[in-house]
Coordinates of C-alpha atoms in Angstrom, one line a residue:
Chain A
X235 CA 0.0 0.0 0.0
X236 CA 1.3 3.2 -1.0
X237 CA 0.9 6.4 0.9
X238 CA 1.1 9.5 -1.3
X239 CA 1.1 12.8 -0.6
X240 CA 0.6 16.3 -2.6
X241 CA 1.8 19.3 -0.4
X242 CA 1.1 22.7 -1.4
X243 CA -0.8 25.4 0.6
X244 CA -4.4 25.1 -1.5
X245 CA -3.4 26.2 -4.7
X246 CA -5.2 24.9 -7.6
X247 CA -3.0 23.0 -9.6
X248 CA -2.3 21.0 -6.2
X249 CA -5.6 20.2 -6.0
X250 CA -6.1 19.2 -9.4
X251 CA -2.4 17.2 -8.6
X252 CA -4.5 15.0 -6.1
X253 CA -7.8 14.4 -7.6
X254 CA -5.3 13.4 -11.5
X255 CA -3.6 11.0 -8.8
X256 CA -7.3 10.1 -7.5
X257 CA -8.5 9.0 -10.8
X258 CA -5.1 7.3 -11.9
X259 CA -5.5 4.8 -8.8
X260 CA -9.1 3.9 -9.7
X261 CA -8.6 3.7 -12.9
X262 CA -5.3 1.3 -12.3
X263 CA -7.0 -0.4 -9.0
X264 CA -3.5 0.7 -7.3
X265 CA -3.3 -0.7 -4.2
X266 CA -2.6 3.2 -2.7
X267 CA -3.5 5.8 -0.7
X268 CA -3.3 9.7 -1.5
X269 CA -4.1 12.9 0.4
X270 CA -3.3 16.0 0.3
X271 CA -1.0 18.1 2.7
X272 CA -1.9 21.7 2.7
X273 CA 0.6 22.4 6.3
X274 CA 3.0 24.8 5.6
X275 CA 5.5 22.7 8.3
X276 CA 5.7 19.9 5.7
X277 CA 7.4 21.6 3.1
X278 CA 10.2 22.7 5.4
X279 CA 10.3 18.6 6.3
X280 CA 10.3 17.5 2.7
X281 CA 12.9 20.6 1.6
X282 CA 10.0 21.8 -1.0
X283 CA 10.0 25.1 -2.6
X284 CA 7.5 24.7 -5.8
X285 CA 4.7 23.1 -5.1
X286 CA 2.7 20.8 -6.2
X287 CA 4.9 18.1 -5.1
X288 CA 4.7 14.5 -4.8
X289 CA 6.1 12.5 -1.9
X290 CA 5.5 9.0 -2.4
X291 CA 6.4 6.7 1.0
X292 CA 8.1 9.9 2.4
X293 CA 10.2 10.5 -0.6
X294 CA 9.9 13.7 -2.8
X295 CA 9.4 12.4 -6.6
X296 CA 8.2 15.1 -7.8
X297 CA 7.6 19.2 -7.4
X298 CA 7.3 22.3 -9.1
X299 CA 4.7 21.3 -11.6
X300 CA 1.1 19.2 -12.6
X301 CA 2.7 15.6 -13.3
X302 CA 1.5 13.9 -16.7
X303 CA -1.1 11.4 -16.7
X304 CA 2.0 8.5 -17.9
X305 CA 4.4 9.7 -14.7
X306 CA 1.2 9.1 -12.2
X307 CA 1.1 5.7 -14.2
X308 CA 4.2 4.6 -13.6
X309 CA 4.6 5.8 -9.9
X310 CA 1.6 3.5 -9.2
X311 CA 3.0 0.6 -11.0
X312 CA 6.6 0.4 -9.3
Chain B
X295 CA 3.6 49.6 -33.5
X296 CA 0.7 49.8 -31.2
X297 CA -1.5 52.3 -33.3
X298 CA -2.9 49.3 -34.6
X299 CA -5.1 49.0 -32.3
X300 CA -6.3 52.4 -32.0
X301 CA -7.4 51.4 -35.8
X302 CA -9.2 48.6 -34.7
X303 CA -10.7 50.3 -31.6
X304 CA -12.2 53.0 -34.7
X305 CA -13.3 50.4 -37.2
X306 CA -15.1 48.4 -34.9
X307 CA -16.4 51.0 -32.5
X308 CA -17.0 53.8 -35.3
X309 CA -17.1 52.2 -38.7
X310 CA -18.5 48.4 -37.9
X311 CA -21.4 49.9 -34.8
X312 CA -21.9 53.3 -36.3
X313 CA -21.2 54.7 -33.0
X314 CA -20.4 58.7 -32.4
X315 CA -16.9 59.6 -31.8
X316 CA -19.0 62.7 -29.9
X317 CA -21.1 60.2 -27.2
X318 CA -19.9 59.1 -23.9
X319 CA -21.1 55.8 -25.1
X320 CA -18.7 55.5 -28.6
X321 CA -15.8 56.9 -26.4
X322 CA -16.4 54.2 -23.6
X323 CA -16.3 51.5 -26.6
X324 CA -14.0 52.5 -27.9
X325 CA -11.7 52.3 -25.0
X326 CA -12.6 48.9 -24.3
X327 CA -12.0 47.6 -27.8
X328 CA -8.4 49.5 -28.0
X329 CA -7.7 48.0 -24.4
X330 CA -8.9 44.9 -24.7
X331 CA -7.3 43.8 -27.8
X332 CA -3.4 45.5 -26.7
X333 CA -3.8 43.9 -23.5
X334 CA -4.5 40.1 -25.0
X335 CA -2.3 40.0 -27.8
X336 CA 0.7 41.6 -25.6
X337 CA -0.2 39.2 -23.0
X338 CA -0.2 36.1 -25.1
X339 CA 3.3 37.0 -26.9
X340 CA 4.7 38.3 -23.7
X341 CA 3.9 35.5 -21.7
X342 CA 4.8 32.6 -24.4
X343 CA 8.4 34.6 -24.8
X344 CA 9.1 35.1 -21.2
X345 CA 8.2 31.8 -20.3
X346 CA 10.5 30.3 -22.9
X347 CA 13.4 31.9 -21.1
X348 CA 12.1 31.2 -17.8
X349 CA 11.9 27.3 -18.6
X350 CA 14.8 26.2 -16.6
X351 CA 14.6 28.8 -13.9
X352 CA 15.4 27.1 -10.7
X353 CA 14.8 27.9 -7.5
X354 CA 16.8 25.8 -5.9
X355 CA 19.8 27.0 -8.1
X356 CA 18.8 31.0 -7.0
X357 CA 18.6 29.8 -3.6
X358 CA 22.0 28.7 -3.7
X359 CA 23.2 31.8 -5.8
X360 CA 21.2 33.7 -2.8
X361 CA 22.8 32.3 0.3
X362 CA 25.9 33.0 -0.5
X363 CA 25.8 37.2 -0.8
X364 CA 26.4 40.1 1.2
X365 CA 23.1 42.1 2.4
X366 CA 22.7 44.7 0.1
X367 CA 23.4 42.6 -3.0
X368 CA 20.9 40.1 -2.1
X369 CA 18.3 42.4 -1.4
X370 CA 18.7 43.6 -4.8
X371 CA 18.6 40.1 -6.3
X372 CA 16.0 39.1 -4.0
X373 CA 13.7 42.0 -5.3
X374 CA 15.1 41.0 -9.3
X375 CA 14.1 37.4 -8.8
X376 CA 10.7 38.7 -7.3
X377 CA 9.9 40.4 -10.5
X378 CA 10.6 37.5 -12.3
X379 CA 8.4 35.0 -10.8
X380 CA 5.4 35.0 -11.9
X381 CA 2.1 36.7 -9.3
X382 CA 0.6 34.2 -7.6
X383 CA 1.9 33.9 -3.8
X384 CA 0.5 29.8 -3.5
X385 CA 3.8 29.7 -5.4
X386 CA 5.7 32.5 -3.3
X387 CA 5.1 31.2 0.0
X388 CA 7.1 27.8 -0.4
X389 CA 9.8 29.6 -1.8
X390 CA 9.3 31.9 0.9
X391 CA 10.1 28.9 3.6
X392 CA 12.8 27.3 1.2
X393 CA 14.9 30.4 1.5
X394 CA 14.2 31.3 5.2
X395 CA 14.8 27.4 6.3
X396 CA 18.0 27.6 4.2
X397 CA 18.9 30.6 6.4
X398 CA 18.8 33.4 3.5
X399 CA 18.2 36.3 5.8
X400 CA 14.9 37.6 6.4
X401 CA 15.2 40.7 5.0
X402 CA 16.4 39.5 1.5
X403 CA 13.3 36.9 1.5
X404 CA 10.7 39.9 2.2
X405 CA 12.7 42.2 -0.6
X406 CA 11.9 39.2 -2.6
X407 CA 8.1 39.0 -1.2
X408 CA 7.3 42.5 -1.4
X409 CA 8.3 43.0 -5.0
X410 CA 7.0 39.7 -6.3
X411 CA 3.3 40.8 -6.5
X412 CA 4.3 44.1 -8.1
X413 CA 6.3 43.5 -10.7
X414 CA 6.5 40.7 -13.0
X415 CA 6.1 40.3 -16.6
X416 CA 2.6 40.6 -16.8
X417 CA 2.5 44.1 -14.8
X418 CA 5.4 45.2 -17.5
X419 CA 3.6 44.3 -20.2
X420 CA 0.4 45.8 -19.7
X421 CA 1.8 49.0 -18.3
X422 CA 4.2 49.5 -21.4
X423 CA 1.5 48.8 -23.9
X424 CA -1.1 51.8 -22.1
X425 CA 0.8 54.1 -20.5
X426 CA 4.3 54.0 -22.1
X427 CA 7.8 52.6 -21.4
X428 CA 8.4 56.2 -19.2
X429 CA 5.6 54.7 -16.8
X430 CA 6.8 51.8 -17.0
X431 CA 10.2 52.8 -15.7
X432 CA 9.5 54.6 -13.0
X433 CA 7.0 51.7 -11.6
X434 CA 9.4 49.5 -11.7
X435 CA 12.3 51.4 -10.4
X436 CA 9.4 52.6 -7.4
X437 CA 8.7 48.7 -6.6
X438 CA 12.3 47.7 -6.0
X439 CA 12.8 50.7 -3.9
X440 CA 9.9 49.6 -1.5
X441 CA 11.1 45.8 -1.6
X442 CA 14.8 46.6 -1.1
X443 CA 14.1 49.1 1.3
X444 CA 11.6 47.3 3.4
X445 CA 13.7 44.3 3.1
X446 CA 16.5 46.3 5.0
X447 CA 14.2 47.6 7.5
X448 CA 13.2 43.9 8.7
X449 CA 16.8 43.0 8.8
X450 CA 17.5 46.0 11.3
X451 CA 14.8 45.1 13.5
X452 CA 16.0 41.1 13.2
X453 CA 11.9 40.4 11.4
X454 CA 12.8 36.7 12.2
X455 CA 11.6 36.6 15.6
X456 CA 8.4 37.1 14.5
X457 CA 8.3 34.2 12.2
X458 CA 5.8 31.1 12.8
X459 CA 7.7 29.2 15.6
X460 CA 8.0 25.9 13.0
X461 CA 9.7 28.3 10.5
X462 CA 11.7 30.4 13.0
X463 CA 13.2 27.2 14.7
X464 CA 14.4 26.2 11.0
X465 CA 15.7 29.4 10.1
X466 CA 17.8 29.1 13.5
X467 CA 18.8 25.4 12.0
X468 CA 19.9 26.7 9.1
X469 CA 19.5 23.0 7.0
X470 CA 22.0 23.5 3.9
X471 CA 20.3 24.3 0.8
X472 CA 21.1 20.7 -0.4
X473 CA 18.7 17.9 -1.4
X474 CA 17.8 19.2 -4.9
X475 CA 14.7 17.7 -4.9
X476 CA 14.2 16.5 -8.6
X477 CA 17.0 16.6 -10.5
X478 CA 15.8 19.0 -13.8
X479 CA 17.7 17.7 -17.1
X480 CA 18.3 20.6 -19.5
X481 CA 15.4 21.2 -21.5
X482 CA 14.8 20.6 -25.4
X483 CA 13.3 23.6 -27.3
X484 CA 10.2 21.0 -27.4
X485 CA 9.8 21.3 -23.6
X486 CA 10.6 24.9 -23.4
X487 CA 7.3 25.4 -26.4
X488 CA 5.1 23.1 -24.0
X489 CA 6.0 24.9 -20.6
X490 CA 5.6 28.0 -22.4
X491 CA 2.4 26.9 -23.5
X492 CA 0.9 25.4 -20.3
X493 CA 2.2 28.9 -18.5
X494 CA 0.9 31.1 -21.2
X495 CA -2.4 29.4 -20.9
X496 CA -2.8 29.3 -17.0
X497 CA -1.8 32.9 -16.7
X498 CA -4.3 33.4 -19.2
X499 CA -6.9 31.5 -17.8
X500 CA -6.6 33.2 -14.5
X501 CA -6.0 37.1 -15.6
X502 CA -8.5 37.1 -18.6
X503 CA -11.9 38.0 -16.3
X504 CA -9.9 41.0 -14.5
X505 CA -8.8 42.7 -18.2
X506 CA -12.5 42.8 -18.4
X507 CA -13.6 44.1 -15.5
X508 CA -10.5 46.7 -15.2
X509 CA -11.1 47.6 -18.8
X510 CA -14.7 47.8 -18.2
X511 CA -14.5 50.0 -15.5
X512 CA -11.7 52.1 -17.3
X513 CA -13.9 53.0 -20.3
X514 CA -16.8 53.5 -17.8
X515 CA -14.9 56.2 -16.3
X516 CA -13.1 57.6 -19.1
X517 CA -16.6 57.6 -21.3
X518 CA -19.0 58.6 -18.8
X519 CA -17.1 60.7 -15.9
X520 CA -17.1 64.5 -17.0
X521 CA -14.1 66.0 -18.6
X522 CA -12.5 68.2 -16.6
X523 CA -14.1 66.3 -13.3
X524 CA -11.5 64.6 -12.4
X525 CA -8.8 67.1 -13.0
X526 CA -10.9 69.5 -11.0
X527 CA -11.8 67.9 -7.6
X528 CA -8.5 65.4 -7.5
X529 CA -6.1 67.0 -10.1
X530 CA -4.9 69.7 -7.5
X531 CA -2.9 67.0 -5.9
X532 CA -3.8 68.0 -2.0
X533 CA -1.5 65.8 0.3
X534 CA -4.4 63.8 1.9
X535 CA -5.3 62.7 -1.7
X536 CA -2.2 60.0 -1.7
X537 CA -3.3 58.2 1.5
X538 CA -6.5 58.3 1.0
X539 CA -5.7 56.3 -2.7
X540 CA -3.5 54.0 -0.6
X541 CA -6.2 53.0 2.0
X542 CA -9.2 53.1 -1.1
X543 CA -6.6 50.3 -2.9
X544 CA -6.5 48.1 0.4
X545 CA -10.0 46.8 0.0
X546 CA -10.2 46.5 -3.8
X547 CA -8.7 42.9 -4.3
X548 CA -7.5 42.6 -8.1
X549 CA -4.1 42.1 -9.8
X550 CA -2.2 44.1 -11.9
X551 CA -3.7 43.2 -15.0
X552 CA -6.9 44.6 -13.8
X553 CA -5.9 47.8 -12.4
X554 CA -4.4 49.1 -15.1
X555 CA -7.0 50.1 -17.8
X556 CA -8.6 52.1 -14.9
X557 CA -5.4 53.5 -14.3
X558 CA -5.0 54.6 -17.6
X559 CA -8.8 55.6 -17.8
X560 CA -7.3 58.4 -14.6
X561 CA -4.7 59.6 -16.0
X562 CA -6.2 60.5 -19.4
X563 CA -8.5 62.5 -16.8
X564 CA -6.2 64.3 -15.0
X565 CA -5.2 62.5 -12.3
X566 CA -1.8 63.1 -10.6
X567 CA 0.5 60.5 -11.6
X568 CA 2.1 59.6 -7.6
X569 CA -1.5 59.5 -6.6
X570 CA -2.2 56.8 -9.7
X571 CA 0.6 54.5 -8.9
X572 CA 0.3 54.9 -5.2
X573 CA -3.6 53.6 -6.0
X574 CA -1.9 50.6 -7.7
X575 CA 0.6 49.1 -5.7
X576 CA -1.8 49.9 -3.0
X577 CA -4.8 47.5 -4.7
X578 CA -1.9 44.7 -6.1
X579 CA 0.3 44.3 -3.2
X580 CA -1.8 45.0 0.1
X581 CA -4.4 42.5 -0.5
X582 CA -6.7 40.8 2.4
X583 CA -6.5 36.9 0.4
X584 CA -2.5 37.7 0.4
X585 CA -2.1 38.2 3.8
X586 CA -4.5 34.9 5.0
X587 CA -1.9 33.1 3.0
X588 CA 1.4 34.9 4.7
X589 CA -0.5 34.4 8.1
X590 CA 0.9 30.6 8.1
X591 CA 4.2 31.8 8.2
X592 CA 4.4 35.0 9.9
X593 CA 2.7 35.7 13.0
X594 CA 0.5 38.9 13.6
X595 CA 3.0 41.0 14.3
X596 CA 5.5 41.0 11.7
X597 CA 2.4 41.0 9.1
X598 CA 0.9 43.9 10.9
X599 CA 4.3 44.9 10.2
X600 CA 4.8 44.0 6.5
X601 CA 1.2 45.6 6.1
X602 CA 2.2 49.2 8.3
X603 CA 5.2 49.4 6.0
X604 CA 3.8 48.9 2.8
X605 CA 1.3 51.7 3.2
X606 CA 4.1 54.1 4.1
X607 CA 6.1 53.3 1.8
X608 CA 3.3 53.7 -0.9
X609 CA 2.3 57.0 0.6
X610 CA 5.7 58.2 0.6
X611 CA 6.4 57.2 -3.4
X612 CA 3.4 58.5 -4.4
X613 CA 4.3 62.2 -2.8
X614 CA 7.5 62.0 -4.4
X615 CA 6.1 61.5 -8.0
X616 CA 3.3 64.1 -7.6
X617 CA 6.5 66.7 -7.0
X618 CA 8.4 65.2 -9.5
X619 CA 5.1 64.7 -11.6
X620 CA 5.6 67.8 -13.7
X621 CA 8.8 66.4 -15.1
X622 CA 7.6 63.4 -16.7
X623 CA 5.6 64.0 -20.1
X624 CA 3.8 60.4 -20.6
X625 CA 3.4 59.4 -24.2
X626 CA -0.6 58.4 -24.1

């Protein structure tokens, strides 16, 4: 079971982040978890400065930007 | 190059509705059409060429360049790479925390806060194409003086105290700005056309309904307002007149993009320019949704702060320009 995480403090593309990963997991049947983090503390933990980013079991795979439908894919099949 | 759309302005407002150059009502149009159609098509090639060059931007790279300078010099880069990013402060708040956990002092990270909102590409744009590169100038030039200045005042009085305790305890840390995140390859010229694209369109997508509204109001005002009012009641330019702008701006949530026709619609009417730009900044960078954001990491007092110095500082510039104002002849 994977826990995934978007951080970012409510900005839109965040939120679209999530519900893209959302769909991707129901879609695949992922055996995975995500939520969104919106507390500033946890980009200071994760070393973030563009958000939306992606941590994935605790590790940052991704920030700065919406990911593409295929990366989502392929995070979830690992 | 830009009396184009003054053309297009008279063929559709005059020529394609029949409307009277004479009426309050063809003036109004016709302000909105010329307005309208500079402020898309410089926003769509501004945006798409900026964008291209600001592909492989990286903050983690600035931060590094950052942490490494004296005071002064970084509060003039912080303000520079504040008018680079783009407006929206969802995106200048974690780069606010990057810098201030990576020990960047505080005063450099508020130059770069301060200025962000103000000036970026957008602002430039859309003030070059109405009110003229002289404008333009001085508005920038105006909004790193507040952010540079401002950012040496918070240094003075060490601002960092009056971070939220999660942030100040990892400012005292000082983590090394290591850890690059995600490792950016250089970018094709393929990658650079689709981030230019997706920016172009999201900038777009979230400025287009203030160009109408701003432009709306703007021909409202220039069509409908009496000559001569304007120039009458606030063109004396009484002292009171720049705070009172500055405290009129606070409530009036828009961005640049928005503000600007209306500005132009003012000073076409006699307006004082300090009072104008003192309106602006006041209405782009003082802002209520702003400061809910910057309340997760500041605590009341420094925001109060941040706030209390902004106004000055916006009083003060706009004073300044209505003395100078006689010298500058703005090509409208």
């Amino acid at each position: 079971m994977k826990d995934i995480k978007v951080l970012g403090i409510g900005c839109a593309r965040c939120t679209d982040t999530a519900d893209l990963i959302q769909r991707t997991i129901n879609e695949m049947g992922a055996q995975a978890h995500v939520a969104k983090d919106t507390r500033p503390e946890a980009l200071v933990e994760h070393n973030v400065m563009s958000t939306p980013a992606v941590v994935i079991d605790g590790k940052v795979v991704h920030s700065g930007s919406m990911p593409k439908a295929d990366q989502v894919r392929s995070w979830l099949s690992d | 190059m830009l009396e184009i759309f003054t053309q297009i302005a008279n063929g559709v407002a005059y020529t394609l509705l029949g409307l009277d150059p004479q009426t309050s009502f063809g003036v109004a149009v016709h302000f909105f059409v010329k307005s309208t159609t500079t402020i898309f098509t410089l926003l769509v090639v501004m945006i798409y060429v900026i964008a291209l060059i600001r592909a492989s931007l990286n903050v983690e790279r600035v931060r590094a360049f950052l942490a490494g300078r004296n005071r002064v010099v970084g509060y003039f880069f912080g303000s520079t790479f504040g008018a680079m990013t783009p407006f929206c402060s969802c995106s200048s708040v974690p780069v606010f925390i990057g810098f201030t956990s990576a020990r960047i002092p505080i005063g450099v990270t508020m130059a770069f806060l301060i200025t962000s909102p103000m000036i970026n590409e957008v602002a430039v744009v859309v003030l070059w194409g109405l009110l003229g590169w002289q404008f333009t100038l001085i508005y920038i030039l105006v909004g790193f003086a507040v952010g540079m200045l401002a950012g040496a005042f918070l240094d003075a009085i060490q601002a960092q105290r009056y971070l939220q305790p999660f942030l100040a305890e990892a400012y005292a840390k000082g983590q090394a700005p290591e850890g690059d995140v995600t490792q950016r390859e250089s970018m094709t010229l393929k990658d650079r056309h689709l981030f230019a694209r997706t920016e172009t369109l999201d900038i777009l997508g979230r400025v287009w309904k203030w160009v109408f509204i701003g432009v709306g109001l703007g021909a409202l005002l220039y069509g409908f307002v009496p000559d001569g009012w304007v120039e009458s009641h606030l063109g004396g330019g009484q002292w009171w007149q720049v705070p009172a702008a500055v405290l009129l701006g606070i409530p009036l949530y828009t961005n640049i993009t928005g503000v600007v026709p209306v500005m132009e619609s003012l000073i076409l009417q006699g307006l004082p320019i300090g009072t104008t730009m003192a309106f602006c900044m006041s209405t782009v960078a003082a802002s209520f949704p702003e400061f809910v954001l910057l309340k997760q990491v500041m605590q009341w007092r420094l925001l109060l702060m941040v706030f209390l110095i902004l106004l000055v500082a916006f009083t003060l510039a706009g004073w300044i320009l209505n003395l100078a104002g006689p010298l500058f002849t703005l090509n409208l």
